[in-house]
Short mmCIF file of C-alpha atoms (C1' of nucleotides) in Angstrom, two decimals:
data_model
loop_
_atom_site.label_atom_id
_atom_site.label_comp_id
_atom_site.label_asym_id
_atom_site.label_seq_id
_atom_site.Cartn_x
_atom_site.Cartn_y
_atom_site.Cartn_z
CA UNK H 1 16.52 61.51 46.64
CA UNK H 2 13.67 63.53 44.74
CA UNK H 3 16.38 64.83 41.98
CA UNK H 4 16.44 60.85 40.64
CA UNK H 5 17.41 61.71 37.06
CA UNK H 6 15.14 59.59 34.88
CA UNK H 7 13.68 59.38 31.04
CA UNK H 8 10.57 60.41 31.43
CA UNK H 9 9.57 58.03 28.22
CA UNK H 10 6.61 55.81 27.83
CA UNK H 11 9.02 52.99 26.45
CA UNK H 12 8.74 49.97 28.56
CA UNK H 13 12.61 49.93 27.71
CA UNK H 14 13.69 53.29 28.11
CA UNK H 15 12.01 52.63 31.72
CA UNK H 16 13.70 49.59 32.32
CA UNK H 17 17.27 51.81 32.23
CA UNK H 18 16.14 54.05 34.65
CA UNK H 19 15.78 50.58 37.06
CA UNK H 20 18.90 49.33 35.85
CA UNK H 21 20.79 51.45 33.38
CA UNK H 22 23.11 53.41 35.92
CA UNK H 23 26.28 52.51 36.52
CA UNK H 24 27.47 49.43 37.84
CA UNK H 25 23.88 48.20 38.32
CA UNK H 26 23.88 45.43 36.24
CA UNK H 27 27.01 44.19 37.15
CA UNK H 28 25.52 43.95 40.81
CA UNK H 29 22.45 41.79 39.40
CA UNK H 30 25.17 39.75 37.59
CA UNK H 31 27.37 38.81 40.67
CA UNK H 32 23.42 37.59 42.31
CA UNK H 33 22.11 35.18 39.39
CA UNK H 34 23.56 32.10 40.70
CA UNK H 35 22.62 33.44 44.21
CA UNK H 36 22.23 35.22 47.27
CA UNK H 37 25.80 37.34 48.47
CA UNK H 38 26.62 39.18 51.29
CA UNK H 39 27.85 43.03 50.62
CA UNK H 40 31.50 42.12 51.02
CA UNK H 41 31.35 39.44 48.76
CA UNK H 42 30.13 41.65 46.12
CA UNK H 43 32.37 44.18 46.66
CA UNK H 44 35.57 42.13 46.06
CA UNK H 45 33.92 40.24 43.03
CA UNK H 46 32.85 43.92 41.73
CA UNK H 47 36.87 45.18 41.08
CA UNK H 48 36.65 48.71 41.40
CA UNK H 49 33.60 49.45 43.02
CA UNK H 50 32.65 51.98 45.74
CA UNK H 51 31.31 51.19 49.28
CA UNK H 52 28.87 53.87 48.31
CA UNK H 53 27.89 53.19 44.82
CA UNK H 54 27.47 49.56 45.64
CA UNK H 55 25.36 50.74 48.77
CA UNK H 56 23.38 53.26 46.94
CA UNK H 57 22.66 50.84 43.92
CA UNK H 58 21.32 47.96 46.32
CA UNK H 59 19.13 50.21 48.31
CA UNK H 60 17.74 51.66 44.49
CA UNK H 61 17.58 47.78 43.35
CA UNK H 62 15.79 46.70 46.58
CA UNK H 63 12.98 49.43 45.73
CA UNK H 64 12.88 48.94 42.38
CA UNK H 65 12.16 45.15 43.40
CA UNK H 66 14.99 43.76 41.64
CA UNK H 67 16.76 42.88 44.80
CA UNK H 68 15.90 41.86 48.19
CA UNK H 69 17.53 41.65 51.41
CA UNK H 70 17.43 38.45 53.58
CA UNK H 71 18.66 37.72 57.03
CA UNK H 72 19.95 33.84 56.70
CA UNK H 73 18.68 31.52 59.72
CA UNK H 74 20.61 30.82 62.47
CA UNK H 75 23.57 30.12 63.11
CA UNK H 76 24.70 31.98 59.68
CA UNK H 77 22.87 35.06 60.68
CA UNK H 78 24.17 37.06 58.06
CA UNK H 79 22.30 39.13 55.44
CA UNK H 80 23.13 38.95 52.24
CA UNK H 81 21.41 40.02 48.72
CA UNK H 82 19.47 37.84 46.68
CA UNK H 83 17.56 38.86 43.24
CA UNK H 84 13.59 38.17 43.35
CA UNK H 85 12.48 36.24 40.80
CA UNK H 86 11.88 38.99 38.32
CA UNK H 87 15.29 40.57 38.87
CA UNK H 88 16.52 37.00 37.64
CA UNK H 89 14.96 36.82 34.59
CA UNK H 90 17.47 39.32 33.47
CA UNK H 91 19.44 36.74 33.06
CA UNK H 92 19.01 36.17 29.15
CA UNK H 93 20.22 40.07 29.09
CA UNK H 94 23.68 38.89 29.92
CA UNK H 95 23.84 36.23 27.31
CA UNK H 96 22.39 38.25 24.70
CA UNK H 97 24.30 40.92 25.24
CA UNK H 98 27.66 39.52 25.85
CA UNK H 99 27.70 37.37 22.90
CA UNK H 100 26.94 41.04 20.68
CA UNK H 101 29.69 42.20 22.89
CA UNK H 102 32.20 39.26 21.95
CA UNK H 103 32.02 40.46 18.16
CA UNK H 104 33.67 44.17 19.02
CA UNK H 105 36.72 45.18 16.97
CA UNK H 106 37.45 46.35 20.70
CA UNK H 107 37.15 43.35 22.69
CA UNK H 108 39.92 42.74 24.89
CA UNK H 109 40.80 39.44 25.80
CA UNK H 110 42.61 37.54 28.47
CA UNK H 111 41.47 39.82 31.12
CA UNK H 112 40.74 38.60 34.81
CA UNK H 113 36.62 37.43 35.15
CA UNK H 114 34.81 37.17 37.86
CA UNK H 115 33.52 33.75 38.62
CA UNK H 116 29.95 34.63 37.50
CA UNK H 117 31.02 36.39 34.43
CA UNK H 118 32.78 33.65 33.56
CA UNK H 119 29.59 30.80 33.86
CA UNK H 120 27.80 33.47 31.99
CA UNK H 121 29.81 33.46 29.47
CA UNK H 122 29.48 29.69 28.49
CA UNK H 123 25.71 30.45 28.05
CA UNK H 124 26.32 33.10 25.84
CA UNK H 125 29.02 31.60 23.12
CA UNK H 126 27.61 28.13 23.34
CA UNK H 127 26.91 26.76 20.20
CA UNK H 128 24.12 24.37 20.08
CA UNK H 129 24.78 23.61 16.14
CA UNK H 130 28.26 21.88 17.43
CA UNK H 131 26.22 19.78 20.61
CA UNK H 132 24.49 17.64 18.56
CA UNK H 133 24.46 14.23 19.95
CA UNK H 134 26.74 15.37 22.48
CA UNK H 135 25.29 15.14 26.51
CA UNK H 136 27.41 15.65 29.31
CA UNK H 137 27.65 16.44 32.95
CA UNK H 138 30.78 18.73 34.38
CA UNK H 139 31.34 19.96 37.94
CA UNK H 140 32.83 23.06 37.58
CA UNK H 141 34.68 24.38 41.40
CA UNK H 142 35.85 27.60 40.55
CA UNK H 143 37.00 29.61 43.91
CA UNK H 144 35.50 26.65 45.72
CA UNK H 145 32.16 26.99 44.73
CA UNK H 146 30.79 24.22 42.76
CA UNK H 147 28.24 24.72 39.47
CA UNK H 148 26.68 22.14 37.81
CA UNK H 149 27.25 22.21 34.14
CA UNK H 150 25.15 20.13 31.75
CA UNK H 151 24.85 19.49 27.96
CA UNK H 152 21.77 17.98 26.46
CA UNK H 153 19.86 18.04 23.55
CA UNK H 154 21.60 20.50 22.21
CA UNK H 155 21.13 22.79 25.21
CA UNK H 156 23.72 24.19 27.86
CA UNK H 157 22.60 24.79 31.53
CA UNK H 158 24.66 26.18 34.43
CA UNK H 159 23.48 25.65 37.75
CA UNK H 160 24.80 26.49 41.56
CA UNK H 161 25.56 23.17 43.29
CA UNK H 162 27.43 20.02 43.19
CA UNK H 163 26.33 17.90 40.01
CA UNK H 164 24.19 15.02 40.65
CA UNK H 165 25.94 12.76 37.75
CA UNK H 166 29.17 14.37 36.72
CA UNK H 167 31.08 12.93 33.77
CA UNK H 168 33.99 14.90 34.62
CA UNK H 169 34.94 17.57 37.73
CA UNK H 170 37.31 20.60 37.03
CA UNK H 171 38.55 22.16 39.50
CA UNK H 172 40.44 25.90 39.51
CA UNK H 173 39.98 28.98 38.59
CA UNK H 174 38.30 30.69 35.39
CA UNK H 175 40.78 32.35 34.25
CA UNK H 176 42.31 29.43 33.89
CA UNK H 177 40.25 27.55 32.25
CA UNK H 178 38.22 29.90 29.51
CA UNK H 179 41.27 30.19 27.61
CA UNK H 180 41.08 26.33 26.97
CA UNK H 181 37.17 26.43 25.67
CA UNK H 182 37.67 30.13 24.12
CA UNK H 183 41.23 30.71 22.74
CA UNK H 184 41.90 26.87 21.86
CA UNK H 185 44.64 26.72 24.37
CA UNK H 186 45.54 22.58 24.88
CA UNK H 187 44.41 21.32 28.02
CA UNK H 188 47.75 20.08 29.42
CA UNK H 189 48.70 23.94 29.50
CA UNK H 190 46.05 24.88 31.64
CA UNK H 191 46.62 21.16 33.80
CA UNK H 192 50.32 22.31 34.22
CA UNK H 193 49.10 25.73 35.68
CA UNK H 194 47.22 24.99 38.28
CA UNK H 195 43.67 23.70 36.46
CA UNK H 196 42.61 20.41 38.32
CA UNK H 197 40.62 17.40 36.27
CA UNK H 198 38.89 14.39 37.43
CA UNK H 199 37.05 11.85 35.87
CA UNK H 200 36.31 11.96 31.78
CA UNK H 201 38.87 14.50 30.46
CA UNK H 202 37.73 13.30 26.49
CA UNK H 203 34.66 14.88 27.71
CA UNK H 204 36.03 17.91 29.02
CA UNK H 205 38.16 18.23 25.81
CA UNK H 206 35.09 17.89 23.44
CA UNK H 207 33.01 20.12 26.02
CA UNK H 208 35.64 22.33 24.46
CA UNK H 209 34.86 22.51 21.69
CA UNK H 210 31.35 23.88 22.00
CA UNK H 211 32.21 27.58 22.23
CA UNK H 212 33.43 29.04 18.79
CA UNK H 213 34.61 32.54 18.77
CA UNK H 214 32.61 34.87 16.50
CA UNK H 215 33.89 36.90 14.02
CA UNK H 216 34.84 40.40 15.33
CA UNK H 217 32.91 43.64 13.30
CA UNK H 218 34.65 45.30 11.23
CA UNK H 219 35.55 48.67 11.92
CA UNK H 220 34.44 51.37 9.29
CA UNK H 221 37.53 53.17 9.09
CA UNK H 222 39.97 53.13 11.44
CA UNK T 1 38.68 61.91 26.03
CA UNK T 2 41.28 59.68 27.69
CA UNK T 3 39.59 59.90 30.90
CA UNK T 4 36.79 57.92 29.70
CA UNK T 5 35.41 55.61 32.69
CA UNK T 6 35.54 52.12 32.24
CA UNK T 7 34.67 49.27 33.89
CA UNK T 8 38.13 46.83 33.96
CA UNK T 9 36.54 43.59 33.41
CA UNK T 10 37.36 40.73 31.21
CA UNK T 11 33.59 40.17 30.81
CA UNK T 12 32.67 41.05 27.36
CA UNK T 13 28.96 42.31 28.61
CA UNK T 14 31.13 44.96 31.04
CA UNK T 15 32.71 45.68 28.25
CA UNK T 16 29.27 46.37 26.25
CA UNK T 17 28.15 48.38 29.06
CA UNK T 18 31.49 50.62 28.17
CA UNK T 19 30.67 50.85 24.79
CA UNK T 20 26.84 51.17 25.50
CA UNK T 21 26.38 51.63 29.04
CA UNK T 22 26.68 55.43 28.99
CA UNK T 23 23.05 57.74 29.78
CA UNK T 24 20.83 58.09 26.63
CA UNK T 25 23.58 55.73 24.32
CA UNK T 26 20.95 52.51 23.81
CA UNK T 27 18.49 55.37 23.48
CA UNK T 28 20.56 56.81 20.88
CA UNK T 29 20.85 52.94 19.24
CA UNK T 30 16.93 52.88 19.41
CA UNK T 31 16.00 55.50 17.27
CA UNK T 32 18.20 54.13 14.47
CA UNK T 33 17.23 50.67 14.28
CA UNK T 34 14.85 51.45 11.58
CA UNK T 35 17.00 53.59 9.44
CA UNK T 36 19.54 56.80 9.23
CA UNK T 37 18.38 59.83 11.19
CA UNK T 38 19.67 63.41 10.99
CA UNK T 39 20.82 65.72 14.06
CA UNK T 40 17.88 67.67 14.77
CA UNK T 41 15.75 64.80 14.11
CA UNK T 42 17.50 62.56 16.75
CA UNK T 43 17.15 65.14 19.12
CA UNK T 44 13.40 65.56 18.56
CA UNK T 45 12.95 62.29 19.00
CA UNK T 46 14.89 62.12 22.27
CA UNK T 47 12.88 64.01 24.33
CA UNK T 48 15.28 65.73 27.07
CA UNK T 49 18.46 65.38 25.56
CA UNK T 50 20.84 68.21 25.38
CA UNK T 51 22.74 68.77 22.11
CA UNK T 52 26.30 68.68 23.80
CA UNK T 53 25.27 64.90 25.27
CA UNK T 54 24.14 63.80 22.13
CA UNK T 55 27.22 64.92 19.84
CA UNK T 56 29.28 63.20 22.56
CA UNK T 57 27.41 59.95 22.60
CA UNK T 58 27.52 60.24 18.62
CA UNK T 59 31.18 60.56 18.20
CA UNK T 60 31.56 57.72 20.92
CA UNK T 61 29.23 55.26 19.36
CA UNK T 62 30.93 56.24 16.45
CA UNK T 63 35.04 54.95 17.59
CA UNK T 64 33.24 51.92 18.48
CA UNK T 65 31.42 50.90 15.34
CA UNK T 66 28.08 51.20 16.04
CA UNK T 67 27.81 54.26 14.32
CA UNK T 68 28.59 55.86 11.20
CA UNK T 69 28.30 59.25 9.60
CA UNK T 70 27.74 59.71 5.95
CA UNK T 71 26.71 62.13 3.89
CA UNK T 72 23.48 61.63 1.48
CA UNK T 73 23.85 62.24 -1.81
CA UNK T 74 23.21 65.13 -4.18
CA UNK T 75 20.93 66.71 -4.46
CA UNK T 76 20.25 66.12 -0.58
CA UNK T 77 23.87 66.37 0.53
CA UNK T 78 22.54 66.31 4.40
CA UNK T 79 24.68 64.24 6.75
CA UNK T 80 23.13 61.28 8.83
CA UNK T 81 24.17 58.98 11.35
CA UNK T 82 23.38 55.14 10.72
CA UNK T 83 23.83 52.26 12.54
CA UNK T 84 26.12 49.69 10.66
CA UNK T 85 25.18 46.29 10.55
CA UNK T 86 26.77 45.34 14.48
CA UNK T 87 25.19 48.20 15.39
CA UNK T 88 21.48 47.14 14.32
CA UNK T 89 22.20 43.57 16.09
CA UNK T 90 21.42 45.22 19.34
CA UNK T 91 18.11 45.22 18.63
CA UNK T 92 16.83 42.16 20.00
CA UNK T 93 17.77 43.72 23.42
CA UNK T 94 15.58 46.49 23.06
CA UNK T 95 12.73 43.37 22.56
CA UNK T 96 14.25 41.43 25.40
CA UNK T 97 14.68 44.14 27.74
CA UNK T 98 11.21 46.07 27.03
CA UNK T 99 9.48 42.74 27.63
CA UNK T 100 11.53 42.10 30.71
CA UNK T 101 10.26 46.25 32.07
CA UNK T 102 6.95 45.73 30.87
CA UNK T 103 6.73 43.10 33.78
CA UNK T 104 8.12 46.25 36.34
CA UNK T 105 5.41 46.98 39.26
CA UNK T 106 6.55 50.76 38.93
CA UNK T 107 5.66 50.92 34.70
CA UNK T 108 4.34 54.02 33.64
CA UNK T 109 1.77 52.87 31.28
CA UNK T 110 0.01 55.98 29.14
CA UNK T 111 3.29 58.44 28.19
CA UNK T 112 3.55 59.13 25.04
CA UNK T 113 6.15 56.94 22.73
CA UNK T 114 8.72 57.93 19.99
CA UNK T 115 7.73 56.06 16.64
CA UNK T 116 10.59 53.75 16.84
CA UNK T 117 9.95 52.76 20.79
CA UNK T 118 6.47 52.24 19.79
CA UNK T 119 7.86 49.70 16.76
CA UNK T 120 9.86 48.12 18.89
CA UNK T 121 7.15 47.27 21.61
CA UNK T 122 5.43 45.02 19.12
CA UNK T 123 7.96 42.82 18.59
CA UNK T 124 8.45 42.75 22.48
CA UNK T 125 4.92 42.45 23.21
CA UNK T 126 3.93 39.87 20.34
CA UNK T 127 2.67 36.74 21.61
CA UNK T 128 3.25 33.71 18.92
CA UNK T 129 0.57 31.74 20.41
CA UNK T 130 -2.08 34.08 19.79
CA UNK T 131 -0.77 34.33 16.19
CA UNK T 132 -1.45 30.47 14.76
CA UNK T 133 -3.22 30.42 11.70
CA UNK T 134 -3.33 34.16 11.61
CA UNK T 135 -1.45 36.21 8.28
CA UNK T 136 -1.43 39.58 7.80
CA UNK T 137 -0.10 42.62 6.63
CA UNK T 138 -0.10 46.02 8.15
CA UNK T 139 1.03 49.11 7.09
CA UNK T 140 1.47 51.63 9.53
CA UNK T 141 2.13 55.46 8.80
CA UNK T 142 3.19 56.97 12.22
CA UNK T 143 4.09 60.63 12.20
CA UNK T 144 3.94 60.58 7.63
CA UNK T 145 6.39 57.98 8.06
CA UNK T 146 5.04 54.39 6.58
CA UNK T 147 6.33 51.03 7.91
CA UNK T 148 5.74 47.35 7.00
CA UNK T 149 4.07 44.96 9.35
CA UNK T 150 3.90 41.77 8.39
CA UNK T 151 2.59 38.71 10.27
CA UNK T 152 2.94 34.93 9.17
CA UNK T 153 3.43 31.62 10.35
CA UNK T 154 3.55 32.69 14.28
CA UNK T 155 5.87 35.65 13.52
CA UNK T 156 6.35 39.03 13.31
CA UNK T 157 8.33 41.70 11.16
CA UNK T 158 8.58 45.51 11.20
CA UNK T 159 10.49 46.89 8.10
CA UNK T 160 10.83 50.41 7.14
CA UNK T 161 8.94 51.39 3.84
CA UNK T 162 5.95 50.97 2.48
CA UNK T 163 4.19 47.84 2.73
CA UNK T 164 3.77 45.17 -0.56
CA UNK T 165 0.56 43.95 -0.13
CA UNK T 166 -1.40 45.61 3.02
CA UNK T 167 -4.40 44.23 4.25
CA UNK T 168 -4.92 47.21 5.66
CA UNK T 169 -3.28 50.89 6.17
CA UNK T 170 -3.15 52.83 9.63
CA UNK T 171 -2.58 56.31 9.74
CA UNK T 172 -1.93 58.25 12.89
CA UNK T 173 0.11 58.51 15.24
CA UNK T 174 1.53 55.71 17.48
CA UNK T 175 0.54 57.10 20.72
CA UNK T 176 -3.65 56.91 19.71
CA UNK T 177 -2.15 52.98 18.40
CA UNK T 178 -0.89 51.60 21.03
CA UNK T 179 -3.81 51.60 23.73
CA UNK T 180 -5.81 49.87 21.15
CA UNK T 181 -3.24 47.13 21.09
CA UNK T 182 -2.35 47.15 24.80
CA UNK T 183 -4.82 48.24 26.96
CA UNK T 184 -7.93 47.17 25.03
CA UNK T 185 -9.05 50.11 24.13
CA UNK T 186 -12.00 49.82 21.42
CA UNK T 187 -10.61 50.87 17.84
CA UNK T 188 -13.76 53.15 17.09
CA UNK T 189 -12.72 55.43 20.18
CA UNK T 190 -9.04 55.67 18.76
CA UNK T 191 -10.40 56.38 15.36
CA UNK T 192 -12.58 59.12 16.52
CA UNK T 193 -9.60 60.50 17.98
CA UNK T 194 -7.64 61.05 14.96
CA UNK T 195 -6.79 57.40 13.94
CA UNK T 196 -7.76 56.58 10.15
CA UNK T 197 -8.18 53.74 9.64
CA UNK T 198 -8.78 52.05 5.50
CA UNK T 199 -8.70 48.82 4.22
CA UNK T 200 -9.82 45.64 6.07
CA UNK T 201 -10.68 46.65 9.62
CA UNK T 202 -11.47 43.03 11.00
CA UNK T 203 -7.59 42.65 10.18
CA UNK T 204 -6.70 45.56 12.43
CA UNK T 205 -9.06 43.78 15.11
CA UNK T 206 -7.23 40.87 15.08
CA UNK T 207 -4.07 41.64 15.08
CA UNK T 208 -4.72 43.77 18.01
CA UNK T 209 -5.37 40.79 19.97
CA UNK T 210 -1.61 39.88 19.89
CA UNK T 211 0.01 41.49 22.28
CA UNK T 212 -0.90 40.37 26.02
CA UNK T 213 0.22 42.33 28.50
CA UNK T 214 2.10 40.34 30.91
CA UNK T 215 1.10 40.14 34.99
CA UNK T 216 3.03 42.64 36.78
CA UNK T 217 6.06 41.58 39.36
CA UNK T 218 5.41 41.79 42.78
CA UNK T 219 6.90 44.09 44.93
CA UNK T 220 7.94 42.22 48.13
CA UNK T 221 7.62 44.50 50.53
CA UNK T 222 6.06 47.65 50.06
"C1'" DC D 1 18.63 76.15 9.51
"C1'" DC D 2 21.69 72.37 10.84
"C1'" DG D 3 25.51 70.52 13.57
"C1'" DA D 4 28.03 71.26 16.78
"C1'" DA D 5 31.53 73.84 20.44
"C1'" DT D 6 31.45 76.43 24.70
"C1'" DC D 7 30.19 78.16 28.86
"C1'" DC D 8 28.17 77.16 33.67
"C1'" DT D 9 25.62 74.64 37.10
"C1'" DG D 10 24.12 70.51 39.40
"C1'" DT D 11 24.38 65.68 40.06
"C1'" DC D 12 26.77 61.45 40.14
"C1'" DC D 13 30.91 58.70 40.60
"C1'" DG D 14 35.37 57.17 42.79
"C1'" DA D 15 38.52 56.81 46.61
"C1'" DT D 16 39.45 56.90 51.22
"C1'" DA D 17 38.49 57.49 56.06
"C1'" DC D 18 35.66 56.37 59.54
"C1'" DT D 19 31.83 54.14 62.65
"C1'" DG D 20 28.26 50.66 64.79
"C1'" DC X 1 31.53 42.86 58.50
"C1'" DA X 2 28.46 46.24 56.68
"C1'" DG X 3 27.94 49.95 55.65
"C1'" DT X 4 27.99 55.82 56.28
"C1'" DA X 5 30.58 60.39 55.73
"C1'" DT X 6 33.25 63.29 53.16
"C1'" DC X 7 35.39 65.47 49.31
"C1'" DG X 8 37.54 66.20 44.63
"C1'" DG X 9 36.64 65.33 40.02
"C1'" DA X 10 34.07 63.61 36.09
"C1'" DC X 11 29.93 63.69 33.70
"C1'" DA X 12 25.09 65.29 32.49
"C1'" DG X 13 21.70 69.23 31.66
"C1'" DG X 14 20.56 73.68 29.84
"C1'" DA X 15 21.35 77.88 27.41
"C1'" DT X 16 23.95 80.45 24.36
"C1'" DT X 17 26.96 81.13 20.51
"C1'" DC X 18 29.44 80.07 16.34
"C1'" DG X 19 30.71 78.06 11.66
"C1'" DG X 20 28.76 75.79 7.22
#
DNA sequence: CCGAATCCTGTCCGATACTG
DNA sequence: CAGTATCGGACAGGATTCGG
């Protein structure tokens, strides 16, 4: 436990990787914005992850005070994981950082997300030019879990929860339906495989429309 | 090289984190933002890096884009490594994410600073409210090299090079700066400690009332 | 002298098996 | 369900050496 390998840096930054910067730690704080999970729950939306490293990384997280531990009340009586409020406001991180990400000449696309990833996501490609005038409420269920999605003066929030005045309700899974707001795929496709939509679709197809891929980089030479 | 570990996610920030994620690779990013760097001189200003880890990190930064070689021209003819323009669009992380660990009940305040982390923290650290009604410009000459701070209209901007038209000029070295700016420490004790000082000093004075340091998180349990 | 390539050692990661 | 134990392999750290 002593031989922690750290930066030993002054830079409030350079200290803020050795909280966060090894592996699959910020993927853990991911899978907790929208709330608290239990360890298995992380485990199978973390694809690929250790028992171990996902152990070792919440004990580091919990004493870094990213990440506390909670026993849920009775009946549930289960503990789960839950980010303190400071560990949350690493949310922006995600956006910021994915929407730099979404311009690689590497990026691959079409791959599986996990449901958090994929709410993330609309954060970070949302366009607020293309909102104007636009307002809307969508209940997204994705793997049963409901998120309230709303569009408002030009601003795009995301929160856990049933929505309290929902224009339209989609129900599915994400990898069904990012392909319709990210690779321009028609609706009906995604209807015909499985996506599920109540209510307003004209809202759900301009919703759409809200999410404009950047340009990729270009790559120097190669 | 084909056993490179990667995270096999469809989320385009796990895919940064491949790209970026790897030990001393944003730190790598950092000391480019504000221009080319040779070799040696990246790995004097990395304190603790070995040479092998840095060619590595080079080379991979380099297949993705972020980084590119080239060779100065005659009659310098020394090779550099620069960031290209995706590259340097990282950099608002290194604001976000410093101002996000500056919050972090374990920071270490006090260690000394590489010139660019200690550029970077005023951008994370600037407070626009303090700013109103308040123009200036700064030019700063950390370790012989000179930089361009400029403050207007409730913002702030760090360029490489000297400044147009300084209010007044700083010379030193960033590590007898910074307390001044962040830990209130009076400007005559930093000048009597090697920090020169000409030009308008009341400028100096005010513009080190800009940068707040922000409450510490709590730690919930110990 | 600069920019690496090459040892070797220690730590961390990944996968699976196993336990309260 | 929620982790711990174990082990092989990949990666990081440090020193040395080599080519330009």
């Amino acid at each position: 436990m002593a031989g922690k390998r750290r930066y030993e840096d002054g830079c409030a930054f350079a200290q803020a990787l050795d909280l966060v910067g090894e592996r699959w730690a910020l993927l853990v704080i991911r899978e907790l914005v929208f709330g608290p999970k239990r360890f298995t729950d992380l485990k199978a939306d973390l694809t690929g992850i250790a028992t171990n490293v996902l152990s070792q990384r919440l004990t580091d997280l919990e004493q870094a005070g990213i990440v506390v531990k909670k026993e849920l009340p009775p009946p549930a009586r289960v503990q789960v994981y839950d980010l303190t409020d400071w560990g949350r406001d690493l949310a922006p991180i995600f956006r910021v950082m994915g929407r730099w990400a979404a311009r690689s000449p590497h990026l691959k696309t079409g791959w599986p997300l996990s449901v958090n990833a994929a709410l993330l996501s609309l954060g970070a490609m949302f366009d607020a030019a293309r909102a104007e005038g636009f307002a809307a409420g969508i209940e997204l269920r994705l793997d049963g879990q409901p998120f309230a999605v709303t569009v408002r003066d030009g601003r795009l929030t995301v929160d856990p929860g049933l929505h309290e005045a929902p224009d339209v309700v989609v129900t599915g899974d994400q990898n069904s339906l990012l392909p319709v707001l990210y690779a321009g795929m028609p609706l009906n496709d995604a209807m015909r495989s499985g996506l599920r939509v109540t209510g307003d679709v004209g809202v759900l197809r301009r919703f759409a429309t809200l999410f404009p891929m950047p340009a990729p980089a270009p790559l120097p030479a190669g």
